[in-house]
Tab-separated table of C-alpha atoms in Angstrom:
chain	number	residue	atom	x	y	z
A	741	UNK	CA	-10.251	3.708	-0.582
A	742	UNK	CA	-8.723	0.549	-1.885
A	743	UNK	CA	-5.567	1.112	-2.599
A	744	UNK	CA	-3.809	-0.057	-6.458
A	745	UNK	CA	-4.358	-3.740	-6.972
A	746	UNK	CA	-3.037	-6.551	-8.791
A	747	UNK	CA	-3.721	-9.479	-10.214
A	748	UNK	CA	-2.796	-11.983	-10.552
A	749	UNK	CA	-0.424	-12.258	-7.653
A	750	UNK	CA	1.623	-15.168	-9.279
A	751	UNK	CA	2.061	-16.605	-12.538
A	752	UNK	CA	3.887	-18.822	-13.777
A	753	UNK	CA	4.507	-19.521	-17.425
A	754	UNK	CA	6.208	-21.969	-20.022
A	755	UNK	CA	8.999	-20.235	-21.686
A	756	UNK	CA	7.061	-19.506	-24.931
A	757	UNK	CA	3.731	-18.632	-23.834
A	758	UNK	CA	2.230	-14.913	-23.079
A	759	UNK	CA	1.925	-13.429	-19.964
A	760	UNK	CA	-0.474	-10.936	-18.971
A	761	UNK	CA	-0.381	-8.753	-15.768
A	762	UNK	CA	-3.260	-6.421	-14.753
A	763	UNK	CA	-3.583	-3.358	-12.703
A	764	UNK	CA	-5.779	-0.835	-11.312
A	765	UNK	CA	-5.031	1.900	-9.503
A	766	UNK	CA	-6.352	3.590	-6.611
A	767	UNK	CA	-9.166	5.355	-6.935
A	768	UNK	CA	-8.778	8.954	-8.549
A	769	UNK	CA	-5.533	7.875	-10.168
A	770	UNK	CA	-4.766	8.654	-13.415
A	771	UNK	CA	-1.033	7.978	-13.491
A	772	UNK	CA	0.401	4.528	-13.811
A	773	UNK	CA	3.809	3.133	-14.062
A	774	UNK	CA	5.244	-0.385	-14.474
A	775	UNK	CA	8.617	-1.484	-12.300
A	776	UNK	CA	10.370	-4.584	-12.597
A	777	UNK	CA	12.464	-6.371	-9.989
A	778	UNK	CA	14.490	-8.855	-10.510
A	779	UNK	CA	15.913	-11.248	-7.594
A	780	UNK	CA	18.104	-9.393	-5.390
A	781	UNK	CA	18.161	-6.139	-7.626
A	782	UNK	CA	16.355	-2.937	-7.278
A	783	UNK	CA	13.170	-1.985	-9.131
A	784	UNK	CA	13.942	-0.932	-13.052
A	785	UNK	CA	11.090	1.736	-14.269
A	786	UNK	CA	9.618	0.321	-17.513
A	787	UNK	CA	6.689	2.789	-18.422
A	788	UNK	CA	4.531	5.788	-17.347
A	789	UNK	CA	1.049	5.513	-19.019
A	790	UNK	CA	-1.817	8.101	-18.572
A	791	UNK	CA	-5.415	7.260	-19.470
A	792	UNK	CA	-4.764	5.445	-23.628
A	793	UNK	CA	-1.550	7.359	-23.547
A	794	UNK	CA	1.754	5.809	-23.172
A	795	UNK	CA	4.408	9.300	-21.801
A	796	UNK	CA	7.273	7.042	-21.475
A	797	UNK	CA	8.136	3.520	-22.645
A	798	UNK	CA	12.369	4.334	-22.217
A	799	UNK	CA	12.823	1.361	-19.776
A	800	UNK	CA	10.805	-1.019	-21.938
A	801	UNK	CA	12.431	-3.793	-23.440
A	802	UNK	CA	12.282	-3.396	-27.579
A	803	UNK	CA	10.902	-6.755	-27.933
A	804	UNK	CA	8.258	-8.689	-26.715
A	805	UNK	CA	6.804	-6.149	-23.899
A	806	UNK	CA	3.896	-3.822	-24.363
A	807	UNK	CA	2.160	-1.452	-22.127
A	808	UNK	CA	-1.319	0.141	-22.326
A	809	UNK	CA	-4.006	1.725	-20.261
A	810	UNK	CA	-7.582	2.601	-21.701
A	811	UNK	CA	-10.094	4.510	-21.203
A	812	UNK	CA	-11.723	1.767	-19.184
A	813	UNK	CA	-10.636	-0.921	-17.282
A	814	UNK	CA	-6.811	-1.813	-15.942
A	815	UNK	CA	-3.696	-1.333	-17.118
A	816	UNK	CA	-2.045	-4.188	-18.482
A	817	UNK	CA	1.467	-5.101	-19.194
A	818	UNK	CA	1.968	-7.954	-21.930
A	819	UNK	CA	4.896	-9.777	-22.009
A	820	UNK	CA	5.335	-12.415	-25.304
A	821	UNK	CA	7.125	-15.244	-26.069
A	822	UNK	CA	8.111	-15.351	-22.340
A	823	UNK	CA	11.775	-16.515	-21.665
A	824	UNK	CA	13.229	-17.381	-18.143
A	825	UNK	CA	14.768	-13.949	-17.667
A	826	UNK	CA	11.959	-12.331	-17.751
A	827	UNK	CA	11.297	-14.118	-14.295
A	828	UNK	CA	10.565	-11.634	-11.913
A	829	UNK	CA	8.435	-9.117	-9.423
A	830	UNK	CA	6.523	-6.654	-11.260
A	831	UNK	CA	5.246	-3.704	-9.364
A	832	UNK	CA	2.918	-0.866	-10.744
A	833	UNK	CA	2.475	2.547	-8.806
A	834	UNK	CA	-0.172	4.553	-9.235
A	835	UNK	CA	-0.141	8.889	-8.013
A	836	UNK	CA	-2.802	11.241	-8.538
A	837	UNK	CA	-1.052	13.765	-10.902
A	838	UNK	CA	2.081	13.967	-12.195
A	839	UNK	CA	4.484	16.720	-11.150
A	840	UNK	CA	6.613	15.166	-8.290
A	841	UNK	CA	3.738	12.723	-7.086
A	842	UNK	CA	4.371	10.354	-4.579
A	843	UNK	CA	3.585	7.272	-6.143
A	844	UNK	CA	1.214	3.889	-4.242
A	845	UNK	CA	2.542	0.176	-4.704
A	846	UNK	CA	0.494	-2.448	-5.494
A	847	UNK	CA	1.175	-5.529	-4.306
A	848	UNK	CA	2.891	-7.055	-7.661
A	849	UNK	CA	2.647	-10.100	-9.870
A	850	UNK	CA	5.524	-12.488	-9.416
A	851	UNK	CA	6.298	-13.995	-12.721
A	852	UNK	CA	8.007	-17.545	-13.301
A	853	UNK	CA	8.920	-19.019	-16.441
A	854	UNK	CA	9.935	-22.142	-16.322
B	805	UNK	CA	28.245	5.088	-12.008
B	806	UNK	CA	24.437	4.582	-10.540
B	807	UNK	CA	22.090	7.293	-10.241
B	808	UNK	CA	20.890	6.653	-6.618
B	809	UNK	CA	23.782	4.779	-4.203
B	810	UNK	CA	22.919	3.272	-1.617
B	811	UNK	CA	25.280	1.122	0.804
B	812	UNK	CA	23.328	-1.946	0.309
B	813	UNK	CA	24.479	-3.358	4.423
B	814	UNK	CA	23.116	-5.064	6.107
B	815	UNK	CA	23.033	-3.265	9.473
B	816	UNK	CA	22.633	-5.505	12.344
B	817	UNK	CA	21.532	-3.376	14.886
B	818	UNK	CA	19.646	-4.130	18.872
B	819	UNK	CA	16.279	-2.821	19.521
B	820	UNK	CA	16.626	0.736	21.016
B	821	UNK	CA	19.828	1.793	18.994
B	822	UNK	CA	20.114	4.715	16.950
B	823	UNK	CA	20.604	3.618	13.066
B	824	UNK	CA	21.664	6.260	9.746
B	825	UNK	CA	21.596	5.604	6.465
B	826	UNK	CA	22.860	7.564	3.822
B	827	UNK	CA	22.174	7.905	-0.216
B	828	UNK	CA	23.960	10.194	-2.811
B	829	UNK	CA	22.453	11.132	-6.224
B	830	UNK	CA	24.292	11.683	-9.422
B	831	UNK	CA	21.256	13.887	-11.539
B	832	UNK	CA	21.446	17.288	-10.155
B	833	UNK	CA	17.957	17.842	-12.413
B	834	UNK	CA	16.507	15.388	-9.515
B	835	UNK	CA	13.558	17.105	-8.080
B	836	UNK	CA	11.989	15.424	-5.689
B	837	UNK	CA	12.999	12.065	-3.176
B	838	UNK	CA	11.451	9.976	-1.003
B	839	UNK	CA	12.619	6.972	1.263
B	840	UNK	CA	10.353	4.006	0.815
B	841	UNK	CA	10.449	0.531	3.015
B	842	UNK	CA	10.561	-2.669	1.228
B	843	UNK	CA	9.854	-6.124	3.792
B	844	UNK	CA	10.864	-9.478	1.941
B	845	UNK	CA	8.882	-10.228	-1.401
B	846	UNK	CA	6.673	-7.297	-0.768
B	847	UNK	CA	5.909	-4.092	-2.393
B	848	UNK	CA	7.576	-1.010	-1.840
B	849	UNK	CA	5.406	1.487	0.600
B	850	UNK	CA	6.158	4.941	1.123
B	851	UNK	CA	7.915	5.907	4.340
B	852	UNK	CA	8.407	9.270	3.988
B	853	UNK	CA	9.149	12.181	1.360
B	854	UNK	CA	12.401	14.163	1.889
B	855	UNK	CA	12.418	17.813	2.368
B	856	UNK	CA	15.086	20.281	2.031
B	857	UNK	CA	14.857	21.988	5.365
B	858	UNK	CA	14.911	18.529	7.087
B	859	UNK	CA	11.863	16.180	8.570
B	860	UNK	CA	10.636	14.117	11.295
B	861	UNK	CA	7.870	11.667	11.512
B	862	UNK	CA	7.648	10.184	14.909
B	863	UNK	CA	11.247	8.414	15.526
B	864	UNK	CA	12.421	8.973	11.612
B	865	UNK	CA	14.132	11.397	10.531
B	866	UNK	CA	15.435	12.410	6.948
B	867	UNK	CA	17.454	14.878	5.382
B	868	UNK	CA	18.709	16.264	2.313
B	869	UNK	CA	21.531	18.083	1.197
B	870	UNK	CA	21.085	19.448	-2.689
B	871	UNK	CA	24.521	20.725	-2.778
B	872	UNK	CA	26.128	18.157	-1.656
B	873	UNK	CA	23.438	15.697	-3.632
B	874	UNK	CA	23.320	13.508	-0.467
B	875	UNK	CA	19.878	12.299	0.996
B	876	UNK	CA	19.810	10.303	4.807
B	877	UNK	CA	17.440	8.652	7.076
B	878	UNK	CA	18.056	8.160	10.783
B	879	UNK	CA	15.818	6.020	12.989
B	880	UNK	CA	16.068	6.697	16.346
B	881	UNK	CA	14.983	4.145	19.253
B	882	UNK	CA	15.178	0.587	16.354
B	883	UNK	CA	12.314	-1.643	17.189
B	884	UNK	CA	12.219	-5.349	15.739
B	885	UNK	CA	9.357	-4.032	13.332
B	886	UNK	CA	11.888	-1.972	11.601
B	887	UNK	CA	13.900	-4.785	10.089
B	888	UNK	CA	13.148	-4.180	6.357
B	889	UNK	CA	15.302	-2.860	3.212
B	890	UNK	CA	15.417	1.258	2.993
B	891	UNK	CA	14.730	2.692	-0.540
B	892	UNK	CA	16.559	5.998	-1.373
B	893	UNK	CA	14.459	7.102	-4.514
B	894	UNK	CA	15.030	10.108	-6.350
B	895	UNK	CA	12.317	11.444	-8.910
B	896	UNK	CA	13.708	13.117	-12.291
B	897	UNK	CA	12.135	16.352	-12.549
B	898	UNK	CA	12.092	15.764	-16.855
B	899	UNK	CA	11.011	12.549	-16.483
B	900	UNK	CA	8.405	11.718	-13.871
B	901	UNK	CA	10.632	8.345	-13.228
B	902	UNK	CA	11.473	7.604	-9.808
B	903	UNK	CA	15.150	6.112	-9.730
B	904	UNK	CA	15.190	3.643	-6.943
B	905	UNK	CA	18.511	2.559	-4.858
B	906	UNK	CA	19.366	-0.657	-4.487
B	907	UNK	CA	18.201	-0.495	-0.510
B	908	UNK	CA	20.041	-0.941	2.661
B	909	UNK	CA	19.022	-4.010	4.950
B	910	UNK	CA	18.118	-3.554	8.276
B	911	UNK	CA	18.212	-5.985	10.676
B	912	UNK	CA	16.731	-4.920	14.536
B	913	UNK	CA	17.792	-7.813	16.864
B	914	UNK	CA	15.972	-8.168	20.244
């Protein structure tokens, strides 16, 4: 059973330009959520997507960030008009269901904007 | 004040030694909580979930106290392996978000 992947693993980006992080989670998984980590901080929750629904978008920035997950293929987190802060580690987690689930890392996409 | 404190160390510690951490939570509505391990520029990975009555896997051990709204870990018998930062997380029973600390470093030395 793979576990939730990735990709890509690193990006970098011109301040600017879009950015565009996938991921799939493990198998049977129908809960998703986004983290952020920025250097030498802890991981920030962004947003908890089900299967084309978005449950919670409360750690989302207003601007520039989007979230979705349909009914095929990963979820991906889009990030516009990139700008240096937004350099850092993004995680998603996937768990099986919702109520107190344990949730699985993937390996995250580390995103610099230079 | 943050939801999940954690003293963010490091501990320097020698192989065989007998480490605790400790982690308090400010939301009483937290339901569930779980210590993960983080090693450098990796991903978080689930070390264990916490229970209230107290469990062990193998030489960890973790504990929580609701009424006090404290949460520990001890690792008993450190091996190098176990250098890594600790994650106190705490899972919001309204919200399905898990609140992460900000870790505590560990570092084993031979």
């Amino acid at each position: 059973n793979a576990g939730v992947m990735q990709n890509p693993r690193h990006l970098v980006r011109r301040r600017g330009q879009e950015a565009r992080l996938r991921c799939s989670p493990m198998k049977g998984h129908s809960h998703v959520y986004w983290y952020r980590q920025l250097p030498e901080e802890g991981l920030k929750f962004m947003v908890y997507l089900q299967k084309e629904n978005i449950i919670d978008e409360s750690g989302m920035p207003k601007e520039r960030f989007s979230a979705e997950f349909p009914k095929e293929g990963p979820s991906i987190l889009r990030i516009q008009q990139v700008v240096r802060g937004d350099s850092a580690a993004y995680f998603c987690a996937s768990s099986p269901r919702r109520e107190g689930s344990e949730q699985y890392f993937g390996p995250g996409t580390r995103l610099t904007v230079t | 004040r943050k939801e999940v404190e954690q003293d963010p160390g490091p501990f320097n510690v020698p192989e065989g030694a007998t480490v605790a951490f400790n982690c308090t939570y400010s939301n009483s509505a937290s339901q569930s909580f779980f210590w993960y391990r983080q090693d450098c520029r990796k991903e978080p990975k689930l070390l264990m979930s916490v229970y209230s009555s107290g469990n062990e896997d193998g030489r960890f051990t973790a504990q929580l106290n609701r009424a006090s709204q404290y949460i520990s870990l001890l690792i008993r018998d450190s091996k190098l392996s176990d250098s890594a930062t600790y994650l106190c997380v705490a899972l919001s029973y309204n919200t399905d978000k898990l609140i992460f600390g900000t870790g505590t470093r560990l570092q084993v030395f031979p």
